[in-house]
Amino acid sequence: MINPTWPSPELEAIVPSDTVEYSKPLRQIYVGIGGDVTVVDQKDNVILFSDVPYGFYITPIYIKQVKAT
């Protein structure tokens, strides 16, 4: 298993969706536009990060979905 504190071997554009899950979990996300960010982890827990500032990283967490709403 990859250590969640290691740098990511690749980058991927994140498109928020309420229905589509990522094919492999994301270990961190960069927030390019500030605001609320809702994610779903590998155990289907829905987590709301409130008032996330622009330029912030949400890490370390295994994320399978970034919600659009």
Coordinates of N, CA, C and O in Angstrom, one line a residue:
M1 N 0.8 -1.2 0.0 CA 0.0 0.0 0.0 C 0.9 1.2 0.0 O 1.9 1.3 0.6
I2 N 0.4 2.3 -0.7 CA 1.2 3.5 -0.8 C 1.0 4.3 0.5 O -0.1 4.4 1.1
N3 N 2.0 4.8 1.1 CA 1.9 5.6 2.3 C 1.2 7.0 1.9 O 1.7 7.7 1.0
P4 N 0.2 7.4 2.7 CA -0.5 8.6 2.4 C 0.3 9.9 2.5 O -0.1 10.9 2.1
T5 N 1.4 9.8 3.2 CA 2.3 11.0 3.4 C 3.3 11.2 2.2 O 3.9 12.2 2.2
W6 N 3.4 10.2 1.4 CA 4.3 10.3 0.3 C 3.8 11.2 -0.8 O 2.5 11.3 -0.9
P7 N 4.6 11.8 -1.6 CA 4.1 12.6 -2.7 C 3.3 11.7 -3.7 O 3.6 10.6 -3.9
S8 N 2.3 12.3 -4.3 CA 1.5 11.6 -5.3 C 2.3 11.3 -6.6 O 3.0 12.2 -7.0
P9 N 2.2 10.1 -7.1 CA 3.0 9.8 -8.4 C 2.4 10.5 -9.6 O 3.0 10.5 -10.7
E10 N 1.1 11.0 -9.5 CA 0.5 11.6 -10.7 C -0.6 12.6 -10.2 O -1.0 12.6 -9.1
L11 N -0.9 13.5 -11.1 CA -2.0 14.5 -10.8 C -3.2 14.2 -11.7 O -3.1 13.6 -12.8
E12 N -4.3 14.6 -11.2 CA -5.6 14.4 -11.9 C -6.5 15.6 -11.7 O -6.6 16.1 -10.5
A13 N -7.2 16.0 -12.7 CA -8.2 17.1 -12.6 C -9.4 16.5 -11.8 O -9.8 15.4 -12.1
I14 N -9.9 17.3 -10.9 CA -11.1 16.8 -10.1 C -12.3 17.5 -10.6 O -12.4 18.7 -10.7
V15 N -13.3 16.7 -11.0 CA -14.6 17.2 -11.4 C -15.6 16.8 -10.4 O -15.9 15.6 -10.3
P16 N -16.1 17.7 -9.6 CA -17.1 17.3 -8.6 C -18.3 16.7 -9.2 O -18.8 17.1 -10.3
S17 N -18.9 15.6 -8.6 CA -20.0 14.9 -9.1 C -20.8 14.3 -7.9 O -20.1 13.8 -7.0
D18 N -22.1 14.3 -8.0 CA -22.9 13.6 -6.9 C -23.1 12.1 -7.2 O -23.6 11.4 -6.4
T19 N -22.7 11.7 -8.4 CA -22.9 10.3 -8.8 C -21.6 9.5 -9.2 O -21.6 8.3 -9.0
V20 N -20.6 10.2 -9.8 CA -19.4 9.5 -10.2 C -18.4 9.4 -9.1 O -18.1 10.4 -8.5
E21 N -17.9 8.2 -9.0 CA -16.8 7.9 -8.0 C -15.5 7.8 -8.8 O -15.5 7.3 -10.0
Y22 N -14.3 8.1 -8.3 CA -13.1 8.0 -8.9 C -12.7 6.5 -9.0 O -13.0 5.8 -8.1
S23 N -11.9 6.2 -10.1 CA -11.5 4.8 -10.3 C -10.5 4.3 -9.2 O -10.4 3.2 -8.9
K24 N -9.7 5.3 -8.7 CA -8.8 5.0 -7.6 C -8.9 6.1 -6.6 O -9.2 7.3 -7.0
P25 N -8.7 5.9 -5.3 CA -8.9 6.9 -4.4 C -7.8 8.1 -4.5 O -6.7 7.8 -4.9
L26 N -8.3 9.3 -4.2 CA -7.4 10.4 -4.2 C -6.9 10.6 -2.8 O -7.6 10.4 -1.8
R27 N -5.6 10.9 -2.7 CA -5.0 11.0 -1.4 C -5.0 12.4 -0.9 O -4.8 12.7 0.3
Q28 N -5.2 13.4 -1.8 CA -5.3 14.8 -1.3 C -5.9 15.6 -2.5 O -5.9 15.1 -3.6
I29 N -6.5 16.7 -2.1 CA -7.1 17.5 -3.2 C -6.6 19.0 -2.9 O -6.5 19.4 -1.7
Y30 N -6.4 19.7 -4.0 CA -6.0 21.1 -3.9 C -7.3 21.9 -4.2 O -8.0 21.6 -5.1
V31 N -7.6 22.8 -3.3 CA -8.8 23.7 -3.4 C -8.4 24.9 -4.2 O -7.7 25.8 -3.6
G32 N -8.8 25.1 -5.4 CA -8.5 26.2 -6.3 C -9.5 27.4 -6.1 O -9.2 28.5 -6.4
I33 N -10.7 27.1 -5.6 CA -11.7 28.1 -5.3 C -12.2 27.8 -3.9 O -12.7 26.7 -3.6
G34 N -12.1 28.8 -3.1 CA -12.5 28.6 -1.7 C -14.0 28.4 -1.5 O -14.8 28.7 -2.4
G35 N -14.3 27.8 -0.4 CA -15.7 27.5 0.0 C -15.8 26.2 0.7 O -14.9 25.6 1.2
D36 N -17.1 25.6 0.7 CA -17.3 24.3 1.3 C -16.9 23.2 0.4 O -17.2 23.3 -0.9
V37 N -16.3 22.2 0.9 CA -16.0 21.0 0.1 C -16.5 19.8 0.8 O -16.2 19.5 2.0
T38 N -17.3 19.0 0.1 CA -17.9 17.8 0.7 C -17.3 16.6 -0.1 O -17.3 16.5 -1.3
V39 N -16.7 15.6 0.7 CA -16.1 14.5 0.1 C -16.7 13.2 0.7 O -17.3 13.2 1.7
V40 N -16.4 12.1 0.0 CA -16.8 10.8 0.5 C -15.6 9.9 0.6 O -14.8 9.8 -0.4
D41 N -15.3 9.3 1.8 CA -14.1 8.5 1.9 C -14.4 7.1 1.5 O -15.5 6.7 1.1
Q42 N -13.3 6.2 1.7 CA -13.4 4.9 1.3 C -14.5 4.0 2.1 O -14.9 3.0 1.6
K43 N -14.9 4.5 3.2 CA -15.9 3.8 4.0 C -17.2 4.4 3.9 O -18.1 4.2 4.8
D44 N -17.4 5.2 2.9 CA -18.7 5.9 2.6 C -19.1 7.0 3.6 O -20.3 7.3 3.7
N45 N -18.1 7.5 4.4 CA -18.4 8.6 5.3 C -18.4 9.9 4.5 O -17.5 10.1 3.7
V46 N -19.4 10.7 4.7 CA -19.5 12.0 4.0 C -19.0 13.0 4.9 O -19.4 13.1 6.1
I47 N -18.0 13.8 4.5 CA -17.3 14.7 5.3 C -17.4 16.1 4.7 O -17.1 16.3 3.5
L48 N -17.8 17.1 5.4 CA -17.9 18.5 5.0 C -16.8 19.3 5.6 O -16.6 19.3 6.8
F49 N -16.0 19.9 4.7 CA -15.0 20.8 5.1 C -15.5 22.2 4.8 O -15.7 22.6 3.7
S50 N -15.8 23.0 5.9 CA -16.4 24.3 5.7 C -15.4 25.4 5.6 O -14.4 25.4 6.2
D51 N -15.8 26.3 4.7 CA -15.0 27.6 4.5 C -13.5 27.3 4.2 O -12.6 27.9 4.8
V52 N -13.2 26.3 3.3 CA -11.9 26.0 2.9 C -11.3 27.2 2.1 O -11.9 27.6 1.1
P53 N -10.1 27.7 2.5 CA -9.6 28.8 1.8 C -9.0 28.4 0.4 O -8.5 27.2 0.2
Y54 N -8.9 29.3 -0.5 CA -8.2 29.1 -1.8 C -6.8 28.8 -1.5 O -6.1 29.3 -0.6
G55 N -6.3 27.8 -2.3 CA -4.9 27.4 -2.2 C -4.6 26.4 -1.1 O -3.5 26.0 -0.8
F56 N -5.7 25.8 -0.5 CA -5.5 24.9 0.6 C -5.5 23.4 0.1 O -6.2 23.1 -0.9
Y57 N -4.8 22.6 0.8 CA -4.8 21.1 0.5 C -5.5 20.4 1.5 O -5.3 20.6 2.7
I58 N -6.4 19.5 1.1 CA -7.1 18.6 2.0 C -6.4 17.3 1.9 O -6.3 16.6 0.9
T59 N -5.7 16.9 3.0 CA -4.8 15.8 3.0 C -4.5 15.4 4.5 O -4.6 16.2 5.4
P60 N -4.0 14.2 4.8 CA -4.1 13.0 4.1 C -5.4 12.3 4.3 O -5.9 12.2 5.5
I61 N -6.1 11.9 3.3 CA -7.4 11.2 3.3 C -7.5 10.5 2.0 O -7.1 10.9 1.0
Y62 N -8.2 9.3 2.1 CA -8.5 8.6 0.9 C -9.9 9.0 0.5 O -10.9 8.7 1.1
I63 N -10.0 9.7 -0.7 CA -11.3 10.2 -1.1 C -11.7 9.5 -2.4 O -10.9 9.3 -3.3
K64 N -13.0 9.0 -2.4 CA -13.4 8.3 -3.6 C -14.4 9.2 -4.4 O -14.8 8.9 -5.5
Q65 N -14.9 10.3 -3.8 CA -15.8 11.2 -4.5 C -15.7 12.6 -3.9 O -15.6 12.7 -2.7
V66 N -15.8 13.6 -4.7 CA -15.9 15.0 -4.3 C -17.3 15.4 -4.8 O -17.6 15.4 -6.0
K67 N -18.2 15.7 -3.9 CA -19.6 16.1 -4.2 C -19.7 17.4 -4.9 O -19.0 18.3 -4.6
A68 N -20.6 17.5 -5.8 CA -20.9 18.8 -6.5 C -21.8 19.7 -5.7 O -21.8 20.9 -5.8
T69 N -22.7 19.1 -4.9 CA -23.6 19.8 -4.1 C -23.5 19.6 -2.6 O -22.8 18.6 -2.2

